[in-house]
PDB file of C-alpha atoms in Angstrom:
ATOM      1  CA  MET P 669       0.000   0.000   0.000  1.00  0.00           C
ATOM      2  CA  LYS P 670       2.870   2.321   0.829  1.00  0.00           C
ATOM      3  CA  SER P 671       4.352   1.886  -2.663  1.00  0.00           C
ATOM      4  CA  PHE P 672       0.958   2.730  -4.232  1.00  0.00           C
ATOM      5  CA  PHE P 673       0.802   6.050  -2.391  1.00  0.00           C
ATOM      6  CA  LEU P 674       4.428   6.796  -3.249  1.00  0.00           C
ATOM      7  CA  GLY P 675       3.603   6.093  -6.911  1.00  0.00           C
ATOM      8  CA  VAL P 676       0.605   8.440  -6.827  1.00  0.00           C
ATOM      9  CA  LEU P 677       2.715  11.080  -5.095  1.00  0.00           C
ATOM     10  CA  ALA P 678       5.435  10.702  -7.742  1.00  0.00           C
ATOM     11  CA  VAL P 679       2.908  11.132 -10.587  1.00  0.00           C
ATOM     12  CA  VAL P 680       1.450  14.236  -8.932  1.00  0.00           C
ATOM     13  CA  ALA P 681       4.953  15.639  -8.401  1.00  0.00           C
ATOM     14  CA  VAL P 682       5.833  15.064 -12.079  1.00  0.00           C
ATOM     15  CA  PHE P 683       2.671  16.879 -13.221  1.00  0.00           C
ATOM     16  CA  LEU P 684       3.385  19.764 -10.833  1.00  0.00           C
ATOM     17  CA  VAL P 685       6.937  20.092 -12.171  1.00  0.00           C
ATOM     18  CA  ILE P 686       5.711  19.959 -15.793  1.00  0.00           C
ATOM     19  CA  GLY P 687       3.060  22.577 -15.010  1.00  0.00           C
ATOM     20  CA  TYR P 688       5.545  24.807 -13.212  1.00  0.00           C
ATOM     21  CA  VAL P 689       8.070  24.594 -16.064  1.00  0.00           C
ATOM     22  CA  GLY P 690       5.285  25.244 -18.582  1.00  0.00           C
ATOM     23  CA  VAL P 691       4.198  28.381 -16.737  1.00  0.00           C
ATOM     24  CA  ILE P 692       7.664  29.853 -16.102  1.00  0.00           C
ATOM     25  CA  THR P 693       8.766  29.247 -19.701  1.00  0.00           C
ATOM     26  CA  GLY P 694       5.550  30.722 -21.102  1.00  0.00           C
ATOM     27  CA  THR P 695       4.697  27.598 -23.091  1.00  0.00           C
ATOM     28  CA  LEU P 696       1.695  26.454 -21.044  1.00  0.00           C
ATOM     29  CA  ILE P 697       0.032  29.848 -20.551  1.00  0.00           C
ATOM     30  CA  PRO P 698       1.388  32.502 -22.926  1.00  0.00           C
ATOM     31  CA  ALA P 699       1.440  36.081 -21.645  1.00  0.00           C
ATOM     32  CA  ASN P 700       0.879  37.880 -24.955  1.00  0.00           C
ATOM     33  CA  ALA P 701      -2.524  39.566 -25.347  1.00  0.00           C
ATOM     34  CA  ASP P 702      -2.786  38.747 -29.050  1.00  0.00           C
ATOM     35  CA  GLY P 703      -2.167  35.016 -28.662  1.00  0.00           C
ATOM     36  CA  THR P 704      -4.893  32.402 -28.832  1.00  0.00           C
ATOM     37  CA  PRO P 705      -5.662  31.023 -25.377  1.00  0.00           C
ATOM     38  CA  GLY P 706      -5.497  27.274 -24.964  1.00  0.00           C
ATOM     39  CA  LYS P 707      -8.456  25.068 -24.119  1.00  0.00           C
ATOM     40  CA  LEU P 708      -7.313  24.601 -20.522  1.00  0.00           C
ATOM     41  CA  GLU P 709      -6.919  28.343 -20.005  1.00  0.00           C
ATOM     42  CA  ARG P 710     -10.352  29.106 -21.519  1.00  0.00           C
ATOM     43  CA  TRP P 711     -11.991  26.368 -19.463  1.00  0.00           C
ATOM     44  CA  ALA P 712     -10.348  27.492 -16.207  1.00  0.00           C
ATOM     45  CA  ALA P 713     -11.263  31.152 -16.812  1.00  0.00           C
ATOM     46  CA  ARG P 714     -14.904  30.308 -17.620  1.00  0.00           C
ATOM     47  CA  GLN P 715     -15.301  28.018 -14.620  1.00  0.00           C
ATOM     48  CA  SER P 716     -13.729  30.526 -12.251  1.00  0.00           C
ATOM     49  CA  LEU P 717     -15.912  33.369 -13.556  1.00  0.00           C
ATOM     50  CA  LYS P 718     -19.105  31.284 -13.319  1.00  0.00           C
ATOM     51  CA  ALA P 719     -18.313  30.145  -9.778  1.00  0.00           C
ATOM     52  CA  THR P 720     -17.401  33.635  -8.587  1.00  0.00           C
ATOM     53  CA  ILE P 721     -20.518  35.219 -10.083  1.00  0.00           C
ATOM     54  CA  ALA P 722     -22.733  32.473  -8.633  1.00  0.00           C
ATOM     55  CA  ARG P 723     -21.209  33.112  -5.208  1.00  0.00           C
ATOM     56  CA  GLU P 724     -20.968  36.930  -5.229  1.00  0.00           C
ATOM     57  CA  ALA P 725     -23.423  38.516  -7.703  1.00  0.00           C
ATOM     58  CA  PRO P 726     -26.543  40.117  -6.254  1.00  0.00           C
ATOM     59  CA  SER P 727     -29.720  38.135  -6.913  1.00  0.00           C
ATOM     60  CA  GLY P 728     -33.126  39.473  -7.819  1.00  0.00           C
ATOM     61  CA  ALA P 729     -34.042  42.689  -9.568  1.00  0.00           C
ATOM     62  CA  ALA P 730     -31.976  45.867  -9.528  1.00  0.00           C
ATOM     63  CA  PRO P 731     -32.659  48.158  -6.568  1.00  0.00           C
ATOM     64  CA  ILE P 732     -33.396  51.036  -8.977  1.00  0.00           C
ATOM     65  CA  PRO P 733     -36.234  51.266 -11.521  1.00  0.00           C
ATOM     66  CA  ALA P 734     -35.726  50.794 -15.267  1.00  0.00           C
ATOM     67  CA  ASN P 735     -37.223  54.209 -16.030  1.00  0.00           C
ATOM     68  CA  ASP P 736     -36.105  56.934 -18.473  1.00  0.00           C
ATOM     69  CA  GLU P 737     -33.928  58.643 -15.860  1.00  0.00           C
ATOM     70  CA  THR P 738     -32.055  55.434 -15.010  1.00  0.00           C
ATOM     71  CA  LEU P 739     -31.695  54.323 -18.640  1.00  0.00           C
ATOM     72  CA  ASN P 740     -30.447  57.733 -19.813  1.00  0.00           C
ATOM     73  CA  ALA P 741     -27.950  57.891 -16.942  1.00  0.00           C
ATOM     74  CA  GLY P 742     -26.775  54.377 -17.858  1.00  0.00           C
ATOM     75  CA  ILE P 743     -26.355  55.409 -21.505  1.00  0.00           C
ATOM     76  CA  LYS P 744     -24.224  58.386 -20.467  1.00  0.00           C
ATOM     77  CA  ILE P 745     -22.068  56.227 -18.184  1.00  0.00           C
ATOM     78  CA  TYR P 746     -21.666  53.662 -20.984  1.00  0.00           C
ATOM     79  CA  GLY P 747     -20.627  56.444 -23.372  1.00  0.00           C
ATOM     80  CA  ASP P 748     -18.105  57.809 -20.877  1.00  0.00           C
ATOM     81  CA  ASN P 749     -16.599  54.490 -19.752  1.00  0.00           C
ATOM     82  CA  CYS P 750     -17.550  51.465 -21.855  1.00  0.00           C
ATOM     83  CA  ILE P 751     -17.960  52.474 -25.485  1.00  0.00           C
ATOM     84  CA  VAL P 752     -14.221  52.604 -26.203  1.00  0.00           C
ATOM     85  CA  CYS P 753     -13.918  48.838 -25.723  1.00  0.00           C
ATOM     86  CA  HIS P 754     -17.461  47.547 -26.283  1.00  0.00           C
ATOM     87  CA  GLY P 755     -18.479  49.768 -29.190  1.00  0.00           C
ATOM     88  CA  ALA P 756     -21.582  51.769 -29.983  1.00  0.00           C
ATOM     89  CA  ALA P 757     -25.045  50.761 -31.166  1.00  0.00           C
ATOM     90  CA  ASP P 758     -23.760  50.198 -34.721  1.00  0.00           C
ATOM     91  CA  GLY P 759     -21.922  47.068 -33.513  1.00  0.00           C
ATOM     92  CA  ARG P 760     -18.664  47.991 -35.257  1.00  0.00           C
ATOM     93  CA  PRO P 761     -15.508  46.705 -33.571  1.00  0.00           C
ATOM     94  CA  SER P 762     -13.591  49.285 -31.600  1.00  0.00           C
ATOM     95  CA  THR P 763      -9.919  49.741 -32.362  1.00  0.00           C
ATOM     96  CA  VAL P 764      -9.263  49.459 -28.620  1.00  0.00           C
ATOM     97  CA  GLY P 765     -11.567  46.511 -27.890  1.00  0.00           C
ATOM     98  CA  PHE P 766     -10.242  44.559 -30.859  1.00  0.00           C
ATOM     99  CA  GLY P 767      -6.744  44.510 -29.364  1.00  0.00           C
ATOM    100  CA  LEU P 768      -7.810  43.212 -25.978  1.00  0.00           C
ATOM    101  CA  TYR P 769      -7.444  39.648 -24.790  1.00  0.00           C
ATOM    102  CA  GLN P 770     -10.090  38.451 -24.835  1.00  0.00           C
ATOM    103  CA  LYS P 771     -11.691  40.602 -27.508  1.00  0.00           C
ATOM    104  CA  ALA P 772     -14.249  42.807 -25.805  1.00  0.00           C
ATOM    105  CA  PRO P 773     -17.800  41.770 -26.698  1.00  0.00           C
ATOM    106  CA  LEU P 774     -19.518  44.254 -29.011  1.00  0.00           C
ATOM    107  CA  LEU P 775     -22.510  45.023 -26.839  1.00  0.00           C
ATOM    108  CA  GLY P 776     -24.332  46.970 -29.564  1.00  0.00           C
ATOM    109  CA  LYS P 777     -24.332  43.802 -31.638  1.00  0.00           C
ATOM    110  CA  HIS P 778     -24.403  41.016 -29.042  1.00  0.00           C
ATOM    111  CA  GLY P 779     -25.782  42.487 -25.849  1.00  0.00           C
ATOM    112  CA  VAL P 780     -26.171  40.975 -22.418  1.00  0.00           C
ATOM    113  CA  GLU P 781     -29.939  41.409 -22.165  1.00  0.00           C
ATOM    114  CA  ASP P 782     -30.372  37.742 -21.282  1.00  0.00           C
ATOM    115  CA  ASP P 783     -27.981  37.966 -18.320  1.00  0.00           C
ATOM    116  CA  PRO P 784     -29.423  38.603 -14.850  1.00  0.00           C
ATOM    117  CA  GLU P 785     -29.049  42.219 -13.719  1.00  0.00           C
ATOM    118  CA  GLY P 786     -26.988  41.126 -10.722  1.00  0.00           C
ATOM    119  CA  GLU P 787     -24.484  39.383 -12.991  1.00  0.00           C
ATOM    120  CA  ILE P 788     -24.151  42.471 -15.200  1.00  0.00           C
ATOM    121  CA  TYR P 789     -23.761  44.610 -12.073  1.00  0.00           C
ATOM    122  CA  TRP P 790     -21.045  42.298 -10.715  1.00  0.00           C
ATOM    123  CA  LYS P 791     -19.048  42.376 -13.970  1.00  0.00           C
ATOM    124  CA  VAL P 792     -19.170  46.184 -14.132  1.00  0.00           C
ATOM    125  CA  ASP P 793     -18.429  46.583 -10.419  1.00  0.00           C
ATOM    126  CA  HIS P 794     -15.600  44.035 -10.129  1.00  0.00           C
ATOM    127  CA  GLY P 795     -14.296  43.662 -13.687  1.00  0.00           C
ATOM    128  CA  ILE P 796     -13.024  40.391 -15.102  1.00  0.00           C
ATOM    129  CA  ARG P 797      -9.463  39.368 -14.371  1.00  0.00           C
ATOM    130  CA  LEU P 798      -7.046  38.991 -17.301  1.00  0.00           C
ATOM    131  CA  THR P 799      -9.514  40.305 -19.905  1.00  0.00           C
ATOM    132  CA  GLY P 800      -8.965  44.050 -19.841  1.00  0.00           C
ATOM    133  CA  MET P 801     -12.390  44.572 -18.217  1.00  0.00           C
ATOM    134  CA  PRO P 802     -11.707  47.021 -15.379  1.00  0.00           C
ATOM    135  CA  ALA P 803     -13.442  47.116 -12.018  1.00  0.00           C
ATOM    136  CA  PHE P 804     -15.562  50.277 -12.148  1.00  0.00           C
ATOM    137  CA  GLY P 805     -16.623  49.886  -8.519  1.00  0.00           C
ATOM    138  CA  HIS P 806     -13.608  52.003  -7.570  1.00  0.00           C
ATOM    139  CA  THR P 807     -14.557  54.933  -9.821  1.00  0.00           C
ATOM    140  CA  LEU P 808     -18.350  54.784 -10.125  1.00  0.00           C
ATOM    141  CA  SER P 809     -20.875  54.959  -7.307  1.00  0.00           C
ATOM    142  CA  ASP P 810     -23.045  51.952  -6.542  1.00  0.00           C
ATOM    143  CA  THR P 811     -25.994  53.765  -8.141  1.00  0.00           C
ATOM    144  CA  GLN P 812     -23.994  54.469 -11.308  1.00  0.00           C
ATOM    145  CA  VAL P 813     -22.958  50.812 -11.600  1.00  0.00           C
ATOM    146  CA  TRP P 814     -26.622  49.817 -11.279  1.00  0.00           C
ATOM    147  CA  GLN P 815     -27.628  52.449 -13.862  1.00  0.00           C
ATOM    148  CA  VAL P 816     -25.283  51.050 -16.491  1.00  0.00           C
ATOM    149  CA  ALA P 817     -26.307  47.480 -15.568  1.00  0.00           C
ATOM    150  CA  VAL P 818     -29.999  48.355 -16.003  1.00  0.00           C
ATOM    151  CA  PHE P 819     -29.260  50.044 -19.351  1.00  0.00           C
ATOM    152  CA  LEU P 820     -27.344  46.983 -20.586  1.00  0.00           C
ATOM    153  CA  LYS P 821     -30.150  44.677 -19.439  1.00  0.00           C
ATOM    154  CA  HIS P 822     -32.749  46.701 -21.361  1.00  0.00           C
ATOM    155  CA  MET P 823     -30.710  47.953 -24.332  1.00  0.00           C
ATOM    156  CA  ASP P 824     -32.763  45.947 -26.834  1.00  0.00           C
ATOM    157  CA  SER P 825     -36.086  47.351 -25.581  1.00  0.00           C
ATOM    158  CA  LEU P 826     -35.362  51.001 -24.804  1.00  0.00           C
ATOM    159  CA  PRO P 827     -38.126  53.610 -24.930  1.00  0.00           C
ATOM    160  CA  PRO P 828     -37.867  55.786 -28.083  1.00  0.00           C
ATOM    161  CA  ALA P 829     -36.140  58.786 -26.444  1.00  0.00           C
ATOM    162  CA  SER P 830     -33.545  56.599 -24.704  1.00  0.00           C
ATOM    163  CA  ASN P 831     -33.030  54.534 -27.858  1.00  0.00           C
ATOM    164  CA  ALA P 832     -32.309  57.747 -29.799  1.00  0.00           C
ATOM    165  CA  LYS P 833     -29.668  58.721 -27.198  1.00  0.00           C
ATOM    166  CA  TRP P 834     -28.119  55.232 -27.417  1.00  0.00           C
ATOM    167  CA  ARG P 835     -28.031  55.320 -31.231  1.00  0.00           C
ATOM    168  CA  ALA P 836     -26.506  58.823 -31.184  1.00  0.00           C
ATOM    169  CA  LEU P 837     -23.451  57.768 -29.134  1.00  0.00           C
ATOM    170  CA  LYS P 838     -20.244  57.812 -31.169  1.00  0.00           C
ATOM    171  CA  ASN P 839     -17.226  55.714 -30.311  1.00  0.00           C
ATOM    172  CA  PRO P 840     -14.132  57.945 -30.015  1.00  0.00           C
ATOM    173  CA  ALA P 841     -11.951  54.887 -30.681  1.00  0.00           C
ATOM    174  CA  MET P 842     -13.436  54.569 -34.176  1.00  0.00           C
ATOM    175  CA  LEU P 843     -11.567  57.535 -35.621  1.00  0.00           C
ATOM    176  CA  VAL P 844      -9.858  55.225 -38.120  1.00  0.00           C
ATOM    177  CA  PRO P 845     -11.695  55.294 -41.477  1.00  0.00           C
ATOM    178  CA  ARG P 846     -13.416  52.017 -42.317  1.00  0.00           C
ATOM    179  CA  ASP P 847     -11.116  51.317 -45.279  1.00  0.00           C
ATOM    180  CA  LYS P 848      -8.025  51.807 -43.086  1.00  0.00           C
ATOM    181  CA  LEU P 849      -9.094  49.261 -40.477  1.00  0.00           C
ATOM    182  CA  PRO P 850      -7.277  45.927 -40.501  1.00  0.00           C
ATOM    183  CA  LYS P 851      -9.218  43.497 -42.692  1.00  0.00           C
ATOM    184  CA  GLN P 852     -10.243  41.329 -39.726  1.00  0.00           C
ATOM    185  CA  MET P 853     -11.903  44.377 -38.085  1.00  0.00           C
ATOM    186  CA  ARG P 854     -13.998  45.393 -41.083  1.00  0.00           C
ATOM    187  CA  PRO P 855     -17.657  44.444 -41.087  1.00  0.00           C
ATOM    188  CA  LYS P 856     -18.238  41.492 -43.430  1.00  0.00           C
ATOM    189  CA  SER P 857     -20.356  43.614 -45.778  1.00  0.00           C
ATOM    190  CA  SER P 858     -17.389  45.876 -46.633  1.00  0.00           C
ATOM    191  CA  ASP P 859     -14.939  43.131 -47.699  1.00  0.00           C
TER     192      ASP P 859
END
């Protein structure tokens, strides 16, 4: 029995050494932001994010109403803080967001309306490690974080006046003319 446990311990030690060498040499988990993450890295990041959100995100509805005042405040906060990475209503990739690892989701194109408000709030408040998504809880008030979370939750069903404000936002990171964007950033219709 003793030799069995020593064998198991030896196998674990070998895997730990291989993992350690892989990390310190940069071959197991590369540090470059433009590299493709491996399956293990993607799996570990997803599982960690899911578990953390399940444990820490507020449950239930937002503590503020989804009225015009809240939605318009959320749109302004999004324009001031989020649009540079996540893009505007037109869904065009941002020159900043495109260079992030992982590429920032284009919320004007693929929103988060199906996510619970508490999950959206948590992501805005705490950020997401190793993705470029900052923790805005240090710079925005709790009410402001909820305002942007409520806007994001309802961005596909905004009242007309709020929808006009959302559609009018311009992304300052899109100053590059469409034909000067790298080919992979151009909308498919312009190829």
